[in-house]
Coordinates of C-alpha atoms and ligand atoms in Angstrom, one line a residue:
M278 CA 101.7 101.7 75.6
K279 CA 104.7 99.8 75.6
E280 CA 105.3 96.2 75.9
R281 CA 108.5 95.3 77.8
P282 CA 110.9 92.4 77.3
I283 CA 109.8 89.4 78.9
V284 CA 112.2 87.7 81.3
S285 CA 113.7 85.0 79.1
E286 CA 112.6 81.5 79.2
Q287 CA 116.3 80.5 79.9
E288 CA 116.2 82.6 83.1
M289 CA 112.8 81.0 84.3
Q290 CA 114.3 77.6 83.6
R291 CA 117.3 78.5 85.8
Q292 CA 114.8 79.5 88.5
R293 CA 113.0 76.3 88.1
E294 CA 116.3 74.6 88.6
Y295 CA 116.9 76.3 91.8
M296 CA 113.5 75.1 93.2
V297 CA 114.4 71.6 92.5
R298 CA 117.9 72.2 94.1
V299 CA 116.2 73.7 97.3
R300 CA 113.8 70.8 97.5
A301 CA 116.9 68.4 97.6
L302 CA 118.5 70.2 100.5
E303 CA 118.2 68.2 103.7
K304 CA 118.2 71.3 105.8
R305 CA 115.6 73.7 104.5
P306 CA 112.3 75.3 105.6
K307 CA 109.4 73.0 105.4
R308 CA 106.6 75.2 106.3
Y309 CA 106.0 78.8 105.0
H310 CA 103.7 81.7 106.0
I311 CA 103.2 84.6 103.9
V312 CA 101.8 88.1 105.2
T313 CA 100.4 90.1 102.4
M314 CA 99.9 93.8 102.8
G315 CA 98.4 96.3 100.5
C316 CA 96.3 95.9 97.4
Q317 CA 95.2 93.0 95.0
M318 CA 98.4 93.3 92.9
N319 CA 100.3 92.2 96.1
E320 CA 97.8 89.5 96.7
R321 CA 98.4 88.2 93.2
D322 CA 102.1 88.4 93.8
S323 CA 101.7 86.2 96.9
E324 CA 100.0 83.5 94.8
S325 CA 103.2 83.4 92.8
I326 CA 105.3 83.4 95.9
A327 CA 103.3 80.6 97.3
G328 CA 103.6 78.8 94.1
M329 CA 107.4 79.2 94.1
L330 CA 107.8 78.0 97.9
S331 CA 105.5 74.9 97.1
A332 CA 107.7 74.0 94.2
M333 CA 110.6 74.2 96.7
G334 CA 108.8 71.6 98.8
M335 CA 107.3 73.7 101.4
V336 CA 103.7 73.7 102.6
N337 CA 101.6 76.6 103.7
E338 CA 101.5 77.0 107.5
P339 CA 98.4 79.3 108.6
V340 CA 100.0 79.9 112.2
R341 CA 102.9 82.4 111.7
E342 CA 104.7 81.2 114.8
Q343 CA 104.9 77.7 113.7
A344 CA 106.3 78.3 110.2
D345 CA 110.0 78.1 109.5
L346 CA 109.9 80.5 106.6
I347 CA 108.0 83.9 107.0
L348 CA 107.8 86.2 104.2
Y349 CA 106.3 89.7 104.3
N350 CA 104.9 91.1 101.0
T351 CA 104.9 94.8 101.9
C352 CA 103.1 97.9 100.8
C353 CA 104.2 101.6 101.1
V354 CA 101.5 103.5 99.5
R355 CA 100.8 105.4 103.0
E356 CA 103.2 105.6 106.0
N357 CA 101.0 103.5 108.3
A358 CA 101.4 100.6 105.9
E359 CA 105.2 101.0 106.1
N360 CA 105.1 101.3 109.9
K361 CA 103.1 98.1 110.2
A362 CA 105.5 96.2 108.1
L363 CA 108.5 97.5 110.0
G364 CA 106.9 96.8 113.4
N365 CA 106.1 93.3 112.4
V366 CA 109.6 92.7 111.2
I367 CA 111.1 93.9 114.4
W368 CA 108.8 91.4 116.4
L369 CA 110.3 88.7 114.2
K370 CA 113.7 89.3 115.7
E371 CA 112.3 88.0 119.0
L372 CA 110.8 85.0 117.4
K373 CA 114.2 84.2 115.7
K374 CA 115.9 84.2 119.2
D375 CA 113.9 81.1 120.1
K376 CA 114.1 79.6 116.5
P377 CA 117.5 80.3 115.0
D378 CA 116.8 78.5 111.9
L379 CA 113.7 80.6 111.1
M380 CA 114.1 82.3 107.6
I381 CA 112.7 85.7 107.4
C382 CA 112.1 87.4 104.0
V383 CA 110.8 90.8 103.3
G384 CA 109.9 92.0 99.8
G385 CA 107.4 94.0 97.7
C386 CA 106.8 97.7 97.3
M387 CA 108.4 98.9 100.6
T388 CA 111.6 97.3 100.1
Q389 CA 111.7 98.9 96.6
E390 CA 111.8 102.3 97.9
K391 CA 115.0 104.1 97.4
G392 CA 117.6 103.3 100.3
M393 CA 115.2 101.0 102.0
A394 CA 117.1 97.8 101.4
A395 CA 120.4 99.2 102.5
M396 CA 118.9 100.7 105.6
M397 CA 117.2 97.3 106.5
K398 CA 120.3 95.3 105.9
K399 CA 122.0 97.7 108.3
R400 CA 119.5 97.9 111.0
Y401 CA 117.8 94.5 110.7
P402 CA 120.6 92.0 110.0
F403 CA 118.4 89.3 111.4
I404 CA 116.4 89.4 108.0
D405 CA 117.7 86.7 105.7
L406 CA 116.3 88.1 102.5
V407 CA 115.2 91.4 101.3
Y408 CA 114.0 91.7 97.7
G409 CA 112.1 94.2 95.5
T410 CA 109.3 94.3 93.2
H411 CA 111.4 93.7 90.0
N412 CA 113.3 90.6 91.1
L413 CA 110.5 88.5 92.7
Y414 CA 110.9 85.8 90.1
K415 CA 114.4 85.3 91.6
L416 CA 113.0 84.1 94.9
P417 CA 114.2 80.4 94.3
E418 CA 117.7 81.5 93.6
Y419 CA 117.8 83.7 96.7
V420 CA 116.3 81.2 99.1
Y421 CA 119.0 78.6 97.8
R422 CA 121.7 80.9 98.3
V423 CA 120.7 81.9 101.8
L424 CA 120.4 78.2 102.7
T425 CA 123.8 77.1 101.2
E426 CA 125.9 80.2 101.8
G427 CA 124.5 81.2 105.2
E428 CA 124.8 84.8 104.4
P429 CA 121.8 87.4 104.3
I430 CA 120.9 88.8 101.0
A431 CA 119.5 92.4 100.3
E432 CA 119.1 92.8 96.5
V433 CA 116.8 95.1 94.8
M434 CA 117.0 95.7 91.2
D435 CA 116.9 99.3 90.0
I436 CA 116.0 98.7 86.4
D437 CA 112.3 98.8 85.4
G438 CA 110.6 95.5 85.7
E439 CA 110.1 93.2 82.8
V440 CA 107.1 91.2 82.3
V441 CA 107.5 87.9 83.8
E442 CA 105.6 84.8 82.5
G443 CA 105.4 81.3 83.7
M444 CA 106.1 81.7 87.3
P445 CA 104.4 78.8 89.4
E446 CA 101.3 79.8 91.3
A447 CA 99.2 78.7 94.2
R448 CA 95.9 80.4 93.7
R449 CA 94.0 81.3 96.9
C450 CA 90.6 80.5 95.5
R451 CA 89.6 78.4 92.6
F452 CA 86.3 80.0 91.6
N453 CA 87.3 83.7 91.9
A454 CA 90.6 84.7 90.5
F455 CA 92.9 87.6 89.9
V456 CA 94.6 88.1 86.6
N457 CA 97.3 90.7 85.9
I458 CA 97.0 92.4 82.6
M459 CA 99.7 95.1 83.2
Y460 CA 102.2 96.3 85.7
G461 CA 103.6 99.7 86.7
C462 CA 102.2 103.2 86.4
D463 CA 103.3 106.3 84.3
N464 CA 101.0 108.7 85.7
F465 CA 103.0 110.3 88.6
C466 CA 100.2 111.5 90.6
T467 CA 102.1 113.9 92.9
Y468 CA 101.2 112.1 96.2
C469 CA 101.7 108.6 94.8
I470 CA 104.9 106.5 95.3
V471 CA 103.6 103.6 93.0
P472 CA 105.4 104.6 89.8
Y473 CA 108.7 104.7 91.8
V474 CA 108.3 101.2 93.3
R475 CA 106.4 99.5 90.5
G476 CA 108.3 101.0 87.5
R477 CA 107.0 102.0 84.2
E478 CA 103.7 100.7 82.6
R479 CA 104.1 97.4 80.8
S480 CA 101.5 95.2 79.6
R481 CA 101.1 91.5 79.0
T482 CA 100.3 90.4 75.6
P483 CA 96.5 89.7 74.8
E484 CA 97.5 86.1 74.2
A485 CA 99.0 85.7 77.5
V486 CA 96.0 87.2 79.3
L487 CA 93.5 85.1 77.3
E488 CA 95.3 81.9 77.7
E489 CA 95.6 82.4 81.5
C490 CA 91.8 83.3 81.6
A491 CA 90.8 80.3 79.6
R492 CA 92.9 78.0 81.8
L493 CA 91.2 79.4 84.9
R494 CA 87.8 79.0 83.4
D495 CA 88.6 75.4 82.6
D496 CA 89.9 75.0 86.2
G497 CA 86.5 76.3 87.5
A498 CA 86.8 80.2 87.7
Q499 CA 83.4 81.8 88.1
E500 CA 84.6 85.4 88.4
I501 CA 87.9 87.0 87.3
M502 CA 89.3 90.4 88.2
L503 CA 91.6 91.8 85.6
L504 CA 94.2 93.9 87.4
G505 CA 96.5 96.8 86.8
Q506 CA 97.5 100.1 88.4
N507 CA 95.7 101.8 85.4
V508 CA 94.0 99.3 83.3
N509 CA 92.8 102.0 80.8
S510 CA 96.4 102.4 79.5
Y511 CA 96.7 98.7 78.7
G512 CA 98.5 98.2 75.4
G513 CA 99.7 94.6 75.0
G514 CA 100.3 93.8 71.3
G515 CA 98.8 97.1 70.3
A516 CA 95.4 96.2 71.8
R517 CA 93.4 98.6 73.8
F518 CA 91.9 97.5 77.1
A519 CA 88.3 97.6 75.7
E520 CA 89.3 95.3 73.0
L521 CA 90.8 92.9 75.4
L522 CA 87.8 93.0 77.5
Y523 CA 85.6 92.0 74.5
R524 CA 87.9 89.0 73.9
V525 CA 87.9 88.1 77.6
D526 CA 84.1 88.3 77.5
Q527 CA 83.9 85.7 74.8
L528 CA 85.6 83.1 77.0
G529 CA 82.3 82.7 78.7
I530 CA 83.5 83.2 82.3
P531 CA 80.3 84.2 84.1
R532 CA 81.7 87.3 85.8
I533 CA 84.3 89.8 84.8
R534 CA 85.5 92.7 86.8
F535 CA 88.5 95.0 86.6
M536 CA 90.5 97.7 88.5
T537 CA 91.9 100.3 88.7
S538 CA 90.5 102.9 86.1
H539 CA 92.0 106.3 85.8
P540 CA 89.2 108.9 85.0
K541 CA 91.5 110.7 82.5
D542 CA 91.7 107.6 80.5
L543 CA 88.1 106.1 80.7
S544 CA 87.1 105.9 77.0
D545 CA 83.7 106.0 75.5
E546 CA 84.5 102.6 74.2
L547 CA 85.0 101.1 77.6
I548 CA 81.8 102.8 78.9
N549 CA 79.8 101.3 76.2
A550 CA 81.3 97.8 77.1
F551 CA 79.2 98.1 80.3
G552 CA 76.0 98.1 78.1
E553 CA 77.2 95.4 75.7
L554 CA 79.2 92.7 77.3
K555 CA 77.3 89.8 78.6
H556 CA 79.8 88.9 81.4
L557 CA 81.2 92.3 82.6
M558 CA 79.6 93.1 85.9
P559 CA 77.9 96.4 86.4
Q560 CA 80.7 97.7 88.9
L561 CA 83.5 100.2 88.5
H562 CA 86.0 101.5 90.9
L563 CA 86.9 105.0 89.7
P564 CA 89.1 106.9 92.0
V565 CA 88.3 110.5 92.1
Q566 CA 90.8 111.5 94.9
A567 CA 89.4 115.1 95.3
G568 CA 86.5 117.4 94.3
S569 CA 88.2 120.6 93.8
N570 CA 89.9 121.5 90.4
E571 CA 92.6 123.2 92.1
V572 CA 93.5 120.2 94.1
L573 CA 93.2 117.8 91.3
R574 CA 95.6 120.0 89.3
R575 CA 98.2 120.0 92.1
M576 CA 97.7 116.2 92.3
N577 CA 98.5 116.0 88.6
R578 CA 95.4 113.9 88.0
R579 CA 94.8 115.6 84.5
Y580 CA 90.9 115.8 84.6
T581 CA 88.5 118.3 86.2
R582 CA 85.6 117.7 88.6
E583 CA 83.3 118.5 85.5
H584 CA 85.0 115.8 83.4
Y585 CA 84.5 113.1 86.3
V586 CA 80.9 113.9 86.8
A587 CA 80.2 113.7 83.1
L588 CA 81.9 110.3 83.1
V589 CA 79.5 109.2 85.9
G590 CA 76.5 110.6 83.8
K591 CA 77.6 108.6 80.8
L592 CA 78.2 105.5 82.8
R593 CA 75.0 105.6 84.4
K594 CA 73.1 106.2 81.0
V595 CA 74.7 103.1 79.7
C596 CA 74.2 101.1 82.8
P597 CA 71.8 102.7 85.3
D598 CA 72.4 100.2 88.0
I599 CA 76.2 100.4 87.9
G600 CA 77.8 100.3 91.4
L601 CA 80.5 103.0 91.5
T602 CA 83.2 103.2 94.2
S603 CA 86.0 105.5 94.7
D604 CA 89.2 106.5 96.5
I605 CA 89.5 110.0 98.2
I606 CA 92.3 111.9 99.8
V607 CA 91.7 114.3 102.6
G608 CA 94.1 116.9 103.5
F609 CA 96.3 117.1 100.4
P610 CA 98.9 119.6 101.1
G611 CA 97.5 123.1 101.0
E612 CA 93.9 121.9 100.8
T613 CA 91.6 124.7 102.1
L614 CA 88.3 124.3 103.9
E615 CA 86.5 125.5 100.7
Q616 CA 88.4 122.9 98.7
F617 CA 87.5 120.2 101.0
E618 CA 83.8 121.3 100.9
E619 CA 84.0 120.7 97.1
T620 CA 85.0 117.0 97.8
M621 CA 82.0 116.8 100.1
S622 CA 79.8 118.4 97.5
L623 CA 81.1 115.9 94.9
V624 CA 80.4 113.1 97.1
R625 CA 76.8 114.2 97.6
E626 CA 76.4 114.8 93.8
V627 CA 77.8 111.4 92.6
R628 CA 76.6 109.1 95.3
F629 CA 79.1 106.4 95.5
D630 CA 78.2 103.0 96.6
A631 CA 81.3 103.2 98.9
A632 CA 84.4 105.1 99.1
Y633 CA 87.9 104.4 100.6
T634 CA 89.0 107.5 102.3
F635 CA 92.6 108.3 103.3
I636 CA 94.4 111.2 105.1
Y637 CA 97.2 112.4 102.9
S638 CA 100.5 110.7 103.8
P639 CA 103.8 112.3 102.6
R640 CA 106.0 109.8 100.6
A641 CA 109.6 110.6 100.3
G642 CA 110.6 111.1 96.7
T643 CA 107.2 112.2 95.4
R644 CA 106.5 115.8 94.4
A645 CA 103.8 116.6 97.0
A646 CA 106.1 115.6 99.7
E647 CA 107.9 118.9 98.9
Y648 CA 104.6 120.9 98.9
P649 CA 104.0 123.2 102.0
D650 CA 101.4 121.8 104.2
D651 CA 100.1 123.9 107.0
T652 CA 96.9 122.2 107.9
P653 CA 97.2 120.6 111.3
Y654 CA 96.6 116.8 111.5
E655 CA 93.7 117.3 113.9
V656 CA 91.9 119.5 111.2
K657 CA 92.5 116.7 108.7
S658 CA 91.1 114.1 111.0
E659 CA 88.0 116.2 111.5
R660 CA 87.6 116.5 107.9
I661 CA 87.9 112.9 107.1
Q662 CA 85.5 112.0 109.9
R663 CA 82.9 114.3 108.2
L664 CA 83.6 112.7 104.9
I665 CA 83.3 109.2 106.4
D666 CA 79.9 110.2 108.0
L667 CA 78.6 111.5 104.8
Q668 CA 79.7 108.5 102.8
Q669 CA 78.2 105.9 105.4
A670 CA 74.9 107.7 105.2
I671 CA 75.0 107.5 101.4
S672 CA 76.1 103.9 101.4
L673 CA 73.2 103.1 103.7
E674 CA 70.7 104.7 101.4
V675 CA 72.2 103.0 98.4
L676 CA 72.0 99.5 100.3
E677 CA 68.4 100.1 101.5
K678 CA 67.2 100.7 97.9
Q679 CA 68.3 97.1 97.3
V680 CA 65.9 95.7 99.7
G681 CA 63.2 93.5 98.0
K682 CA 65.4 92.9 95.0
R683 CA 66.2 89.5 93.7
E684 CA 69.9 89.0 93.1
R685 CA 72.4 86.3 92.0
V686 CA 75.1 86.0 94.4
L687 CA 78.4 84.2 94.0
V688 CA 79.0 82.7 97.4
E689 CA 82.4 83.3 98.7
A690 CA 82.8 82.3 102.3
V691 CA 81.1 81.5 105.5
S692 CA 80.0 84.9 107.2
T693 CA 82.5 86.0 109.7
R694 CA 79.8 87.1 112.1
D695 CA 77.5 84.1 111.9
S696 CA 78.7 80.6 111.1
M697 CA 75.2 79.6 109.9
S698 CA 75.4 82.2 107.2
V699 CA 77.3 82.6 104.0
G700 CA 78.2 85.7 102.1
G701 CA 79.0 86.6 98.5
K702 CA 78.6 89.5 96.1
T703 CA 75.7 90.7 93.8
P704 CA 76.6 91.8 90.2
R705 CA 76.9 95.4 91.5
G706 CA 79.5 94.3 94.1
H707 CA 77.4 94.5 97.2
M708 CA 78.2 91.9 99.8
V709 CA 75.0 89.8 100.9
N710 CA 74.9 87.5 103.9
F711 CA 72.2 84.8 104.1
P712 CA 71.5 81.6 106.0
G713 CA 73.2 78.8 104.2
E714 CA 75.7 76.2 104.4
A715 CA 79.6 76.1 103.5
S716 CA 78.8 73.7 100.7
L717 CA 77.4 76.7 98.7
I718 CA 80.7 78.3 98.3
G719 CA 81.8 78.7 94.8
Q720 CA 78.2 78.4 93.7
F721 CA 75.6 81.0 92.3
V722 CA 72.6 81.2 94.5
D723 CA 69.4 83.4 94.0
V724 CA 68.8 85.5 96.9
E725 CA 66.0 88.0 97.9
I726 CA 67.4 90.9 99.7
T727 CA 65.6 91.4 103.0
S728 CA 67.4 94.2 104.9
A729 CA 70.3 96.5 104.7
G730 CA 73.3 97.0 107.2
R731 CA 76.0 99.6 107.2
N732 CA 78.3 97.7 104.7
T733 CA 76.4 94.6 103.8
L734 CA 73.1 93.4 102.8
R735 CA 71.0 90.4 104.3
G736 CA 68.8 88.1 102.3
R737 CA 67.3 84.7 101.9
Q738 CA 67.8 82.0 99.5
I739 CA 65.0 81.7 96.9
M740 CA 64.2 78.2 96.1
T741 CA 63.6 77.6 92.4
E742 CA 59.8 77.0 92.7
E743 CA 59.3 80.5 94.2
Ligands
5AD814 N1 98.6 109.5 101.0 C1 97.2 109.1 101.2 N2 96.6 108.3 100.1 C2 97.3 107.9 99.0 N3 96.9 106.9 98.1 C3 97.9 106.9 97.4 N4 98.9 107.6 97.7 C4 98.6 108.1 98.9 C5 99.2 109.0 99.8 N5 100.5 109.3 99.7 C6 95.6 106.6 97.9 C7 94.9 107.0 96.6 C8 94.9 105.7 95.7 C9 94.8 104.6 96.9 C10 95.1 103.3 96.3 O1 95.6 105.0 97.9 O2 93.5 107.4 96.9 O3 93.9 105.7 94.9
SF4_815 FE1 99.4 106.2 92.0 FE2 98.3 108.0 90.2 FE3 99.5 105.6 89.2 FE4 97.1 105.4 90.7 S1 97.4 106.5 88.8 S2 99.0 104.3 90.9 S3 97.3 107.1 92.2 S4 100.4 107.5 90.2

């Protein structure tokens, strides 16, 4: 793959100048609030957005109603994500009645959909700025223009995105960081809107990725997650993903993970990396989507169930304790009961640690949206419930097997359920909660697993002399 032109340094300089110009304006928003929807890619984009808004002299405001710039970073992978975004935006209209100076910005995947920006401009004239996925780097210029010209802007670039380097950033966490290695997707799975809204695959150079990882390491990162829609087709500077991973491993960051992998492209070289690399965690998200070869063919996944199962066999041979997770779609157009049962049997056969399950949601412009679909929604709901029940039972069994083990946990946060406990992940990716203080956040702690819950483990800290 394909490296794409990088947005010129001259253009980035122009945007930096706009940040300074916004900062110098007397009447400008002082506090921003970002709502991030969707996947880790959007979370990473929101860090860039936060960086740009900070450079424009604004500070983060955790309470949405108290902010004077509200930005929605949207998702459109399923219809409910879109409905949620639009519902929220309509609610903002009311807020703006009381706060006429409130600046409302909406961007990301949903606004990049064909015709969406024009529709929003017409139906929601109270939105000050609509931008897409390919022109995020122009945010400073747009904010400046809205403030000085007083007119709303709706601008989405149709051309495929370029690689943008050097945007400011405000990282959400110091010890746990996302690093983009590539953008876009060329796979065109027939249900998926991502290739249409995120554009063609393009990679960052290995040098840019390594430089960012080294900087994060020097800044205290204990764990990094390399991000791409399909990391296996990384091709920056002609390097393969596995090569990049070997080089990142040498930087000495304690924990490395990556997502997402496509089963058709998961090479033996990459599988072997799980046995060889010191810092690569034994965890892989490998979306299978369906267990029936006929459904996989109509999804344009370009692998078979047998291929997938063989990959899992190889992975477990190289790394017996690998934690595998997956995405599964239920009720793809034309999915018969037998075909659904094949998904159930695959789940029984593979035994994922966890799986994210979705009812198929038609997306305008994708091929599957044209496929006839005569399965009633209630039937799809029953199917997904059966799948969820099955996966929960398997997840619980997997978690129960961890009881009694000693694990090293990177503490991430105070537990949401119990303020006297903290939580973090094991190498395999299981979340463990254990009694401990917030001062442990960002540190590695040795924990003995004492019990298993539905989605998480409980443990107790092991003192060094034990
Ligand atoms: N309907 C339901 N689920 C979808 N996904 C992607 N597109 C759709 C759709 N149209 C799921 C896939 C993918 C995950 C991120 O979202 O399982 O792996
Ligand atoms: Fe969508 Fe398929 Fe690309 Fe994943 S690989 S982003 S499911 S088109």
